[in-house]
Coordinates of C-alpha atoms in Angstrom, one line a residue:
Chain E
M129 CA 11.1 -6.7 37.4
T130 CA 14.5 -6.5 35.8
T131 CA 14.0 -9.8 34.1
K132 CA 10.7 -8.8 32.8
L133 CA 12.1 -5.5 31.5
S134 CA 15.0 -7.3 29.8
L135 CA 12.6 -9.8 28.2
T136 CA 10.4 -7.0 27.0
L137 CA 13.4 -5.0 25.6
A138 CA 14.7 -8.2 23.9
A139 CA 11.3 -8.8 22.4
I140 CA 11.1 -5.3 21.0
C141 CA 14.7 -5.3 19.7
G142 CA 14.8 -8.9 18.6
V143 CA 18.1 -9.2 20.4
G144 CA 19.5 -12.3 22.1
L145 CA 16.6 -14.4 21.1
G146 CA 18.1 -16.2 18.2
A147 CA 17.3 -15.6 14.5
I148 CA 16.8 -17.5 11.3
G149 CA 17.6 -15.2 8.5
M150 CA 15.7 -12.1 9.6
N151 CA 13.1 -13.8 11.6
T152 CA 12.8 -12.9 15.3
L153 CA 12.1 -15.8 17.7
D154 CA 10.9 -15.5 21.2
A155 CA 12.1 -17.5 24.2
Q156 CA 9.7 -20.4 23.2
G157 CA 11.0 -20.4 19.6
R158 CA 7.9 -18.8 18.2
D159 CA 8.4 -16.4 15.3
R160 CA 7.5 -12.8 16.4
T161 CA 8.5 -11.0 13.2
V162 CA 5.9 -8.7 11.7
V163 CA 5.9 -7.9 8.0
R164 CA 3.6 -5.3 6.6
I165 CA 3.0 -4.4 3.0
A166 CA 1.7 -1.0 1.9
E167 CA 0.7 0.1 -1.6
L168 CA 0.5 3.8 -2.1
E169 CA -0.6 6.0 -5.0
I170 CA 1.2 9.4 -4.9
E171 CA -0.1 12.6 -6.5
P172 CA 2.2 12.8 -9.5
S173 CA 3.0 16.4 -9.0
Q174 CA 4.1 15.6 -5.4
L175 CA 6.2 12.5 -6.2
D176 CA 9.6 14.1 -5.7
A177 CA 8.6 15.9 -2.5
Y178 CA 7.0 12.7 -1.2
K179 CA 10.2 10.7 -1.9
V180 CA 12.4 13.2 0.0
A181 CA 10.1 12.9 3.0
V182 CA 9.7 9.2 3.0
K183 CA 13.5 8.6 2.6
E184 CA 14.2 10.8 5.6
E185 CA 11.6 8.9 7.6
M186 CA 13.0 5.5 6.6
D187 CA 16.6 6.5 7.5
D188 CA 15.5 7.8 10.9
A189 CA 13.5 4.6 11.6
I190 CA 16.3 2.3 10.8
R191 CA 18.9 4.4 12.6
L192 CA 16.9 5.2 15.8
E193 CA 14.6 2.2 16.3
P194 CA 16.2 -1.1 17.3
G195 CA 13.0 -3.0 16.4
V196 CA 12.7 -1.7 12.8
L197 CA 14.7 -4.2 10.9
A198 CA 14.1 -3.1 7.3
I199 CA 11.9 -0.8 5.3
Y200 CA 12.0 -1.2 1.5
S201 CA 10.4 1.2 -0.9
V202 CA 10.1 0.6 -4.6
A203 CA 8.1 2.0 -7.5
E204 CA 6.3 -0.1 -10.1
K205 CA 8.4 0.2 -13.2
D206 CA 5.6 1.2 -15.5
R207 CA 3.6 3.2 -12.9
P208 CA 6.2 5.4 -11.2
N209 CA 3.8 7.0 -8.8
S210 CA 2.6 3.6 -7.5
L211 CA 4.9 2.8 -4.6
R212 CA 5.2 -0.4 -2.7
F213 CA 6.6 -0.8 0.8
F214 CA 7.8 -4.0 2.4
E215 CA 8.5 -3.4 6.1
I216 CA 10.0 -5.8 8.7
Y217 CA 9.6 -5.3 12.4
A218 CA 11.0 -7.4 15.2
S219 CA 7.6 -7.7 16.9
D220 CA 4.2 -6.2 17.3
E221 CA 5.6 -4.0 20.1
A222 CA 8.3 -2.7 17.8
Y223 CA 5.7 -1.8 15.1
L224 CA 3.5 0.0 17.7
L225 CA 6.5 1.9 19.0
H226 CA 7.3 2.9 15.4
L227 CA 3.8 4.4 14.9
E228 CA 4.4 6.6 18.0
S229 CA 7.9 7.8 16.9
P230 CA 8.5 11.5 16.2
H231 CA 9.9 10.8 12.7
F232 CA 6.8 8.7 11.8
K233 CA 4.4 11.4 13.0
K234 CA 6.3 14.1 11.1
Y235 CA 6.2 11.9 8.0
V236 CA 2.4 11.5 8.3
A237 CA 1.9 15.2 8.8
T238 CA 4.1 16.2 5.9
T239 CA 2.8 13.7 3.4
Q240 CA -0.9 13.2 4.1
K241 CA -1.9 15.5 1.2
M242 CA 0.5 13.9 -1.2
I243 CA -1.0 10.5 -1.0
R244 CA -4.0 9.7 -3.3
S245 CA -4.7 6.2 -2.0
R246 CA -3.3 3.7 0.5
K247 CA -3.7 0.0 0.8
L248 CA -2.3 -1.8 3.8
I249 CA -1.8 -5.5 3.8
E250 CA -1.2 -7.6 6.9
T251 CA 0.8 -10.7 6.4
A252 CA 2.0 -13.9 8.0
P253 CA 5.7 -14.5 7.2
V254 CA 6.4 -17.8 5.4
Q255 CA 10.2 -17.3 5.3
L256 CA 12.5 -14.3 5.4
S257 CA 15.9 -15.2 4.0
A258 CA 18.6 -12.6 3.8
K259 CA 22.4 -12.6 3.7
P260 CA 23.7 -13.0 7.3
R261 CA 24.2 -9.8 9.3
Chain D
M20 CA 41.2 -9.1 -18.4
T21 CA 41.8 -9.7 -14.7
T22 CA 40.4 -6.2 -13.9
K23 CA 37.4 -6.8 -16.1
L24 CA 36.7 -10.1 -14.5
S25 CA 37.0 -8.6 -11.0
L26 CA 34.7 -5.8 -11.9
T27 CA 32.2 -8.2 -13.3
L28 CA 32.4 -10.4 -10.2
A29 CA 32.1 -7.3 -8.0
A30 CA 29.0 -6.2 -10.0
I31 CA 27.4 -9.6 -9.6
C32 CA 28.2 -9.9 -5.9
G33 CA 27.7 -6.3 -5.0
V34 CA 31.1 -6.5 -3.2
G35 CA 33.5 -3.6 -2.8
L36 CA 31.3 -1.1 -4.6
G37 CA 29.9 0.7 -1.7
A38 CA 26.4 0.3 -0.3
I39 CA 23.6 2.5 1.1
G40 CA 21.5 0.2 3.2
M41 CA 21.1 -2.8 0.9
N42 CA 21.5 -0.9 -2.4
T43 CA 24.4 -1.9 -4.7
L44 CA 26.3 0.9 -6.4
D45 CA 28.6 0.5 -9.4
A46 CA 32.0 2.2 -9.8
Q47 CA 30.2 5.3 -11.1
G48 CA 27.9 5.4 -8.1
R49 CA 24.8 4.2 -10.0
D50 CA 22.4 2.0 -8.1
R51 CA 22.4 -1.5 -9.7
T52 CA 20.2 -3.2 -7.2
V53 CA 17.3 -5.2 -8.7
V54 CA 14.0 -5.7 -6.7
R55 CA 11.3 -8.0 -8.0
I56 CA 7.9 -8.6 -6.6
A57 CA 5.9 -11.7 -7.3
E58 CA 2.3 -12.5 -6.3
L59 CA 1.4 -16.2 -6.4
E60 CA -1.9 -18.0 -5.8
I61 CA -1.2 -21.5 -4.6
E62 CA -3.6 -24.5 -5.0
P63 CA -4.9 -24.7 -1.4
S64 CA -4.4 -28.5 -1.3
Q65 CA -0.8 -28.0 -2.3
L66 CA 0.1 -25.1 0.0
D67 CA 2.1 -27.2 2.6
A68 CA 4.1 -28.9 -0.2
Y69 CA 4.6 -25.7 -2.0
K70 CA 6.0 -24.0 1.2
V71 CA 8.5 -26.9 1.8
A72 CA 9.8 -26.6 -1.8
V73 CA 10.0 -22.8 -1.8
K74 CA 11.7 -22.6 1.6
E75 CA 14.4 -25.0 0.4
E76 CA 14.9 -23.0 -2.8
M77 CA 15.2 -19.7 -0.8
D78 CA 17.7 -21.2 1.6
D79 CA 19.8 -22.5 -1.3
A80 CA 19.7 -19.2 -3.2
I81 CA 20.8 -17.1 -0.2
R82 CA 23.5 -19.6 0.9
L83 CA 25.0 -20.4 -2.6
E84 CA 24.5 -17.2 -4.7
P85 CA 26.5 -14.1 -3.7
G86 CA 24.3 -11.9 -5.7
V87 CA 21.0 -12.9 -4.1
L88 CA 20.7 -10.5 -1.2
A89 CA 17.3 -11.4 0.2
I90 CA 14.2 -13.3 -0.6
Y91 CA 11.2 -12.7 1.6
S92 CA 8.0 -14.7 1.3
V93 CA 4.8 -13.8 3.2
A94 CA 1.2 -14.9 3.0
E95 CA -1.7 -12.4 3.1
K96 CA -3.2 -12.7 6.5
D97 CA -6.8 -13.3 5.4
R98 CA -5.9 -15.2 2.2
P99 CA -3.3 -17.8 3.3
N100 CA -2.8 -19.2 -0.2
S101 CA -2.0 -15.8 -1.6
L102 CA 1.8 -15.5 -1.3
R103 CA 3.9 -12.4 -1.9
F104 CA 7.6 -12.4 -2.6
F105 CA 10.0 -9.5 -2.3
E106 CA 13.4 -10.3 -3.8
I107 CA 16.6 -8.3 -3.8
Y108 CA 19.4 -9.0 -6.2
A109 CA 22.7 -7.2 -6.4
S110 CA 22.4 -6.6 -10.1
D111 CA 20.6 -7.8 -13.3
E112 CA 23.5 -10.2 -13.9
A113 CA 22.9 -11.7 -10.4
Y114 CA 19.2 -12.1 -11.2
L115 CA 19.9 -13.9 -14.5
L116 CA 22.4 -16.2 -12.8
H117 CA 19.7 -17.1 -10.3
L118 CA 17.3 -18.1 -13.0
E119 CA 20.0 -20.5 -14.3
S120 CA 20.8 -22.1 -10.9
P121 CA 20.1 -25.8 -10.3
H122 CA 18.0 -25.0 -7.1
F123 CA 15.8 -22.6 -9.0
K124 CA 15.3 -25.0 -11.9
K125 CA 14.4 -27.8 -9.4
Y126 CA 11.9 -25.4 -7.6
V127 CA 10.2 -24.6 -11.0
A128 CA 9.9 -28.3 -11.9
T129 CA 8.6 -29.3 -8.5
T130 CA 6.1 -26.5 -8.0
Q131 CA 4.7 -25.6 -11.5
K132 CA 1.5 -27.7 -10.9
M133 CA 1.0 -26.2 -7.5
I134 CA 0.7 -22.6 -8.7
R135 CA -2.7 -21.4 -9.8
S136 CA -1.6 -17.9 -11.0
R137 CA 1.5 -15.8 -11.0
K138 CA 1.9 -12.0 -11.3
L139 CA 5.4 -10.6 -11.6
I140 CA 6.1 -6.9 -11.0
E141 CA 9.3 -5.2 -12.1
T142 CA 10.3 -2.3 -9.9
A143 CA 12.6 0.7 -9.6
P144 CA 14.0 0.9 -6.0
V145 CA 13.2 4.2 -4.2
Q146 CA 15.1 3.3 -1.1
L147 CA 16.2 0.1 0.6
S148 CA 16.9 0.7 4.2
A149 CA 17.9 -2.2 6.5
K150 CA 19.9 -2.6 9.7
P151 CA 23.6 -2.6 8.8
R152 CA 25.2 -5.9 7.9

């Protein structure tokens, strides 16, 4: 039981399992890292309010959730209300926990009327290279 | 002269200028971080060879270039030869240095016939949140 719990926690947190760059490997050396891309169109009149809400949510997720490794948000330079998100989670479990977190639920409730359209793209990581942490 | 050189190096490397998450700030607190997105369609028959070449180039860039903070490469799950890149540089200078690096030039020469199409997207960072390094 203890071993199973430890393994599960390690899987969620990406801790103690070895890492190449940002990738999370399981005990068998398989890459468990989950990367999700989102493309959002924000109501122009709501852009500032949206950014305040999403920045708070991103800060909370990184600070409070061990399995949320990175969330990057950028605007397209020539279409400032087209935002793109690149999100890195340690595992599927970590992503599912994130969806259930109070800060994510608050973000969804606050911003749902600010978002005109939303495209979510599932991915298979090829390589995630970042400066060592 | 020495001060100017140090400031330039610091600007390229994103060192000693303070950081919020992954963002690089200059001495005046302005965010200098550059994020570029690329969407590439690879010739299906060349996909494996392309991945070998790009992984080597990514490794070299992260290892050798202080101003290349992260390069992430993922495939769309249902279109495995559609690759998306999310690249974080400490500054414009760091990005320009990257384009001149031997490993980048080698990558371009090796892969140019493997790439069917290429879309480059310039961005304005909204927020770059990652686990502390």
